[in-house]
Amino acid sequence: MIGDIIKKIFGTKNDREVKRIRKIVAAINSLEPDFEKLTDDQLKEKTAVFKERLARGETLDDIMVEAFATVREASKRVLGMRHYDVQLIGGIVLHEGKITEMKTGEGKTLVATSPVYLNALSGKGVHVITVNDYLAARDREIMGKLYSFLGLTSGVILNGISGDQRKAAYNCDITYGTNSEFGFDYLRDNMVGTLEEKVQRPLNYCIVDEVDSILIDEARTPLIISGAAEDSTKWYQVFYQIVSMLNRSYETEGIKDIKLKKELPAEKFGDYEVDEKAKNIVLTEKGIVKVEKFLKIDNLYSPENVELTHYLNQALKAKELFKRDRDYLVREGQVVIIDEFTGRAMEGRRYSDGLHQAIEAKEGVNIAGENQTLATITLQNYFRMYEKLSGMTGTAETEAAEFVHTYGLQIVVIPTNKPVQRIDHADLVYKTRKEKIDAIIKRIEELHAKGQPVLVGTISIKSSEELSELLKARGIKHNVLNAKYHAKEAEIVAQAGRFGAVTIATNMAGRGTDIMLGGNSEFLAMAEVGSKDAENYEEILKKYEIQCKEEGEKVKSIGGLFILGTERHESRRIDNQLRGRAGRQGDPGESEFYLSLEDDLMRLFGSDRVKAVMERLGLPEGEPITHSMINKAIANAQTKIESRNFGIRKNLLEYDDVMNKQRTAIYDSRNEVMAKEDLKESILRMLQEVIYNQVSIRFVGEYKEDWDMLGLAEYLRDNYGYIVDDMNEYKSMSIEDYSKKIYNTICARYDEKEQKVGKDLMRRLEKYILFEVIDSRWREHLKALDGLKEGIYLRAYGQKNPVIEYKLLSGELYEHMIQTIKEQATSFLFKVIIKNHEDEELPVKEENEELKYTSENESGIEVETAKLTPDSLCPCGSGKKYKNCCGRV
């Protein structure tokens, strides 16, 4: 009560923030008359002036008002678009490193231009992240004209472009691209052998479009670069056959009382139970016996069968929890994941941990080999590396707590340019899915008959195609937009507001194209003439502009765009994104959601109470119920799921935070190795640490006679060719002095080797071997961490916190890895034999033949110390591949 009174007097925190920014906008507006008088050349000159002022010590904030005024004026001249005041407010919020929430149709693409220009003046680069390649290319093409006019360069990162093209794009003042392309480039940059091969610059400032979709929805899936691992494809086929013969235990799934369960007769039990809420599957005793019999083993859960249980679990998940045309589609013999939030096909992305292979076995397509992780990072940790991060979306407020917790990002809700006139009707709930579908078709027929355009939102390909078939049967012309037809998405969305248009679409997140009432004149003109460069394009465009304007007025008079939701999504944001497609820029519009008690959300999270109410009211078939209690039950269900998903992302981040410190340290080490021309000092420091450590771990105990001198002598001989002449000398020396003596002797041998092979070659060899060892040990470490994470949850049964246990154990693994790197790098450098090319010509190597880099041990026997493939970096340090350098004849 008191809080409401305070809000009325002083406004909310958001209101106060917007009020503060309006004063800055007023200052920008006051410059407009003066800037309008500038010639094009004078306006362009502003960029050089701003850069000079920054070089003299002024900050970006000092020049912000003038820079924003410059962009607004340039936009009017180049793009024919003038920034609204609310768009300038949004731009200031972005410059301040916050999230700007603006309704659909408010022109977020133009909002970004002001902060992008301002921050690009620093010369450190600005990244604009979009949800797909189409939007990245489109936005760069359109807005690139504005930046070019003002003397700034812009580039775009697209899937499939070369390393040189990527480097050129990243070296531009402004770079557009998708989150996965930027993230993978960061990982690849930390796998190269020279600084010249890196494509990215240090991460400076980033604006993320559809920030909730990228930083929240996609953050559950880490980015992984992987290579081929041991072949296990046959097991996926075996376990698909096994689970095909197992039956789900429907009758026992809802019973939580273990005692009650045990009293049930055997015929009530199936082979496994599915908990759809928790997305978990558990074998019953009956199922365990069946599987053991099939595999001819005594105990499925004994330690030696841990791999088999993994294959079984993934096969069961593929069978019960992942549905074709909802979670994935099969295209040209490949399983392609469908993004549950945007409805798009995610080409090239695969489920991890063998789940993708299990689905491939289920669908009878070719099973790709499993991969080993070579490099990985979560989107959270990638984006947190930017010096300044900001984002924009139409729906972020529901995830405000997560944005603050994970990224430290505040949200500012920007008022609309014109008041929203959309009418949001109450949800209609039907008893059965059939009743709901019948009602939806009837409603579409009514709307179509009067010409009101309708956008039908579905949550799966299957339901979109089912509705499409029903509309075809009734002769209603319509368009379908889902993961199967995504190539036409911009064209379909652009025309969804035409008179009489019916459009069925899976989730509408980040479509990036406005639905204009009456249609989009540009798309219609392009469809007729084929290109904006066509001779008669302008003439055709004018014709369609008049037609679309007239048609738009007609559509407004009958209520505008009608949004018809066929199901509630797990996330409130996705529903809000669908709703937000109507009512842009003050246009009229309506929205209405149709639900049934058989929908997944209602079935799993709250249909019992609603069902009871419906039965009490005795509603006839086909009659819906609308009640505030239902809306509350749905909101509660969605909040529960959102909290669970936040928990999953938080958990993923907690584990990756541990790895992130290790990853940063390793990547810093690699960068140091790349940057230094002379690594001899570093190598000798490692050698000193290794020798002291090896002496210390063997020289323990009260009596020196008990110390393991023999073990130390063998170690020094095998790794450094050092022969201990006097096995009793250590008794008269301290550990420190004895370690120093060994170190000095080995150092002298190292210097001799350097004189023999030459200083330059030795420096190149040090760099090559250190790289090879760091990279191979890091890959092994990632594999070990994967295994550790998979089994760490069992620690919870011992009343231990899995995350804390993971931190402790991964720390131990990391320390062991660092010690191994030091030992192997120094040892390899002593063992390696440098052969003079003039003495012996290198043989021709077959493309796939492995090249063995050999050395001799103390007994003169050649031993393998490192493996080279034709594509490995050449050990001579040239930076070229082995096959193009020393591996040539």
XYZ file of N, CA and C in Angstrom, residues 788-868:
243
model
N 34.514 -36.320 -15.130
C 34.319 -35.920 -13.735
C 32.925 -35.336 -13.538
N 32.511 -34.477 -14.470
C 31.203 -33.820 -14.355
C 30.069 -34.832 -14.443
N 30.274 -35.855 -15.284
C 29.225 -36.863 -15.482
C 28.956 -37.654 -14.202
N 30.002 -37.903 -13.419
C 29.814 -38.728 -12.218
C 29.743 -37.963 -10.918
N 29.952 -36.642 -10.970
C 30.068 -35.869 -9.727
C 28.749 -35.782 -8.958
N 27.624 -35.926 -9.683
C 26.315 -35.813 -9.027
C 26.110 -36.900 -7.966
N 26.818 -38.022 -8.128
C 26.696 -39.120 -7.158
C 27.194 -38.698 -5.777
N 28.034 -37.637 -5.736
C 28.557 -37.161 -4.451
C 27.437 -36.638 -3.555
N 26.336 -36.213 -4.178
C 25.209 -35.680 -3.399
C 24.635 -36.744 -2.469
N 24.733 -38.023 -2.899
C 24.230 -39.115 -2.047
C 25.060 -39.247 -0.772
N 26.294 -38.780 -0.818
C 27.156 -38.816 0.369
C 27.101 -37.515 1.142
N 25.999 -36.752 0.958
C 25.785 -35.473 1.646
C 26.888 -34.460 1.328
N 27.394 -34.505 0.089
C 28.424 -33.550 -0.304
C 27.888 -32.688 -1.451
N 28.336 -31.430 -1.494
C 27.910 -30.518 -2.554
C 28.684 -30.836 -3.835
N 27.998 -31.276 -4.899
C 28.712 -31.675 -6.129
C 29.589 -30.560 -6.715
N 29.109 -29.301 -6.646
C 29.880 -28.195 -7.236
C 31.197 -27.991 -6.481
N 31.123 -28.027 -5.145
C 32.343 -27.865 -4.334
C 33.305 -29.019 -4.594
N 32.755 -30.238 -4.666
C 33.588 -31.410 -4.961
C 34.241 -31.286 -6.338
N 33.468 -30.771 -7.308
C 33.983 -30.581 -8.667
C 35.132 -29.567 -8.660
N 34.950 -28.492 -7.891
C 36.008 -27.468 -7.793
C 37.294 -28.075 -7.244
N 37.159 -28.858 -6.172
C 38.339 -29.452 -5.536
C 39.045 -30.440 -6.464
N 38.238 -31.360 -7.039
C 38.835 -32.407 -7.883
C 39.380 -31.850 -9.192
N 38.656 -30.889 -9.796
C 39.143 -30.307 -11.055
C 40.411 -29.501 -10.802
N 40.503 -28.896 -9.614
C 41.721 -28.167 -9.236
C 42.915 -29.098 -9.157
N 42.682 -30.282 -8.574
C 43.761 -31.283 -8.488
C 44.180 -31.754 -9.885
N 43.168 -31.993 -10.745
C 43.460 -32.420 -12.122
C 44.254 -31.350 -12.869
N 43.883 -30.085 -12.632
C 44.562 -28.974 -13.299
C 46.024 -28.880 -12.868
N 46.246 -28.985 -11.561
C 47.630 -28.924 -11.051
C 48.471 -30.061 -11.637
N 47.851 -31.245 -11.735
C 48.547 -32.398 -12.317
C 48.879 -32.131 -13.785
N 47.920 -31.515 -14.506
C 48.142 -31.208 -15.923
C 49.312 -30.229 -16.095
N 49.350 -29.183 -15.273
C 50.418 -28.179 -15.365
C 51.779 -28.826 -15.126
N 51.832 -29.707 -14.125
C 53.093 -30.409 -13.825
C 53.509 -31.293 -14.991
N 52.521 -31.956 -15.594
C 52.808 -32.835 -16.736
C 53.317 -32.036 -17.927
N 52.718 -30.858 -18.166
C 53.166 -29.991 -19.274
C 54.641 -29.642 -19.092
N 54.990 -29.248 -17.881
C 56.387 -28.870 -17.610
C 57.336 -30.051 -17.811
N 56.944 -31.214 -17.310
C 57.796 -32.404 -17.434
C 57.960 -32.817 -18.888
N 56.815 -32.908 -19.618
C 56.892 -33.410 -20.996
C 57.619 -32.432 -21.918
N 57.350 -31.127 -21.768
C 57.980 -30.132 -22.647
C 59.496 -30.150 -22.484
N 59.951 -30.151 -21.225
C 61.402 -30.134 -21.000
C 62.043 -31.459 -21.415
N 61.361 -32.557 -21.126
C 61.887 -33.877 -21.478
C 62.009 -34.036 -22.998
N 60.959 -33.629 -23.751
C 60.980 -33.744 -25.211
C 62.151 -32.965 -25.810
N 62.412 -31.789 -25.246
C 63.489 -30.956 -25.790
C 64.860 -31.603 -25.606
N 65.009 -32.419 -24.574
C 66.280 -33.114 -24.373
C 66.370 -34.362 -25.244
N 65.236 -34.990 -25.496
C 65.244 -36.242 -26.255
C 65.319 -36.038 -27.762
N 64.748 -34.931 -28.239
C 64.570 -34.767 -29.678
C 65.898 -34.737 -30.426
N 65.907 -35.389 -31.588
C 67.104 -35.442 -32.432
C 66.852 -34.531 -33.638
N 67.762 -33.628 -33.876
C 67.635 -32.751 -35.033
C 68.468 -33.333 -36.159
N 67.812 -33.703 -37.250
C 68.548 -34.276 -38.386
C 68.812 -33.187 -39.414
N 70.035 -33.137 -39.900
C 70.407 -32.131 -40.881
C 69.811 -32.501 -42.234
N 69.035 -31.593 -42.812
C 68.353 -31.876 -44.084
C 69.336 -32.123 -45.224
N 70.509 -31.547 -45.096
C 71.487 -31.729 -46.170
C 72.054 -33.159 -46.142
N 72.111 -33.724 -44.897
C 72.657 -35.084 -44.768
C 71.688 -36.127 -45.294
N 70.394 -35.874 -45.068
C 69.404 -36.907 -45.417
C 68.126 -36.251 -45.922
N 67.739 -36.593 -47.135
C 66.526 -35.992 -47.694
C 65.296 -36.604 -47.042
N 64.312 -35.742 -46.686
C 63.073 -36.247 -46.071
C 62.246 -36.975 -47.115
N 61.647 -38.117 -46.755
C 60.847 -38.853 -47.734
C 59.523 -38.139 -48.026
N 58.933 -38.499 -49.176
C 57.605 -37.969 -49.499
C 56.594 -38.633 -48.572
N 55.644 -37.842 -48.035
C 54.649 -38.401 -47.116
C 53.293 -38.496 -47.802
N 52.641 -39.599 -47.612
C 51.266 -39.724 -48.080
C 50.399 -38.755 -47.287
N 49.270 -38.322 -47.875
C 48.419 -37.288 -47.247
C 47.993 -37.636 -45.829
N 47.628 -38.904 -45.590
C 47.122 -39.274 -44.272
C 48.129 -40.033 -43.413
N 49.380 -40.134 -43.894
C 50.382 -40.886 -43.147
C 50.815 -40.091 -41.916
N 50.898 -40.740 -40.778
C 51.371 -40.068 -39.573
C 52.888 -39.999 -39.597
N 53.444 -38.854 -39.221
C 54.888 -38.685 -39.191
C 55.351 -38.793 -37.759
N 56.298 -39.621 -37.479
C 56.774 -39.780 -36.104
C 58.017 -38.933 -35.882
N 57.949 -38.126 -34.862
C 59.059 -37.268 -34.482
C 59.814 -38.035 -33.421
N 61.041 -38.514 -33.718
C 61.688 -39.476 -32.830
C 62.866 -38.905 -32.061
N 63.247 -39.624 -31.011
C 64.434 -39.257 -30.232
C 65.076 -40.543 -29.726
N 66.247 -40.426 -29.151
C 66.909 -41.610 -28.602
C 66.948 -41.534 -27.099
N 66.678 -42.670 -26.444
C 66.844 -42.682 -24.988
C 68.293 -42.998 -24.657
N 68.593 -43.155 -23.387
C 69.979 -43.328 -22.951
C 70.623 -44.581 -23.544
N 69.781 -45.584 -23.837
C 70.329 -46.847 -24.367
C 70.517 -46.785 -25.880
N 70.220 -45.616 -26.482
C 70.397 -45.460 -27.920
C 69.249 -45.997 -28.744
N 68.121 -46.334 -28.065
C 66.958 -46.867 -28.785
C 66.036 -45.704 -29.134
N 65.589 -45.674 -30.404
C 64.685 -44.593 -30.799
C 63.318 -44.777 -30.117
N 62.804 -43.690 -29.544
C 61.465 -43.735 -28.919
C 60.615 -42.622 -29.498
N 59.317 -42.903 -29.560
C 58.385 -41.909 -30.117
C 58.084 -40.857 -29.054
N 58.267 -39.573 -29.392
C 58.006 -38.532 -28.397
C 56.867 -37.603 -28.789
N 56.581 -37.493 -30.049
C 55.457 -36.648 -30.474
C 55.048 -37.078 -31.861
N 53.781 -36.922 -32.169
C 53.309 -37.321 -33.490
C 52.939 -36.090 -34.306
N 53.329 -36.116 -35.566
C 52.970 -35.038 -36.481
C 52.097 -35.614 -37.581
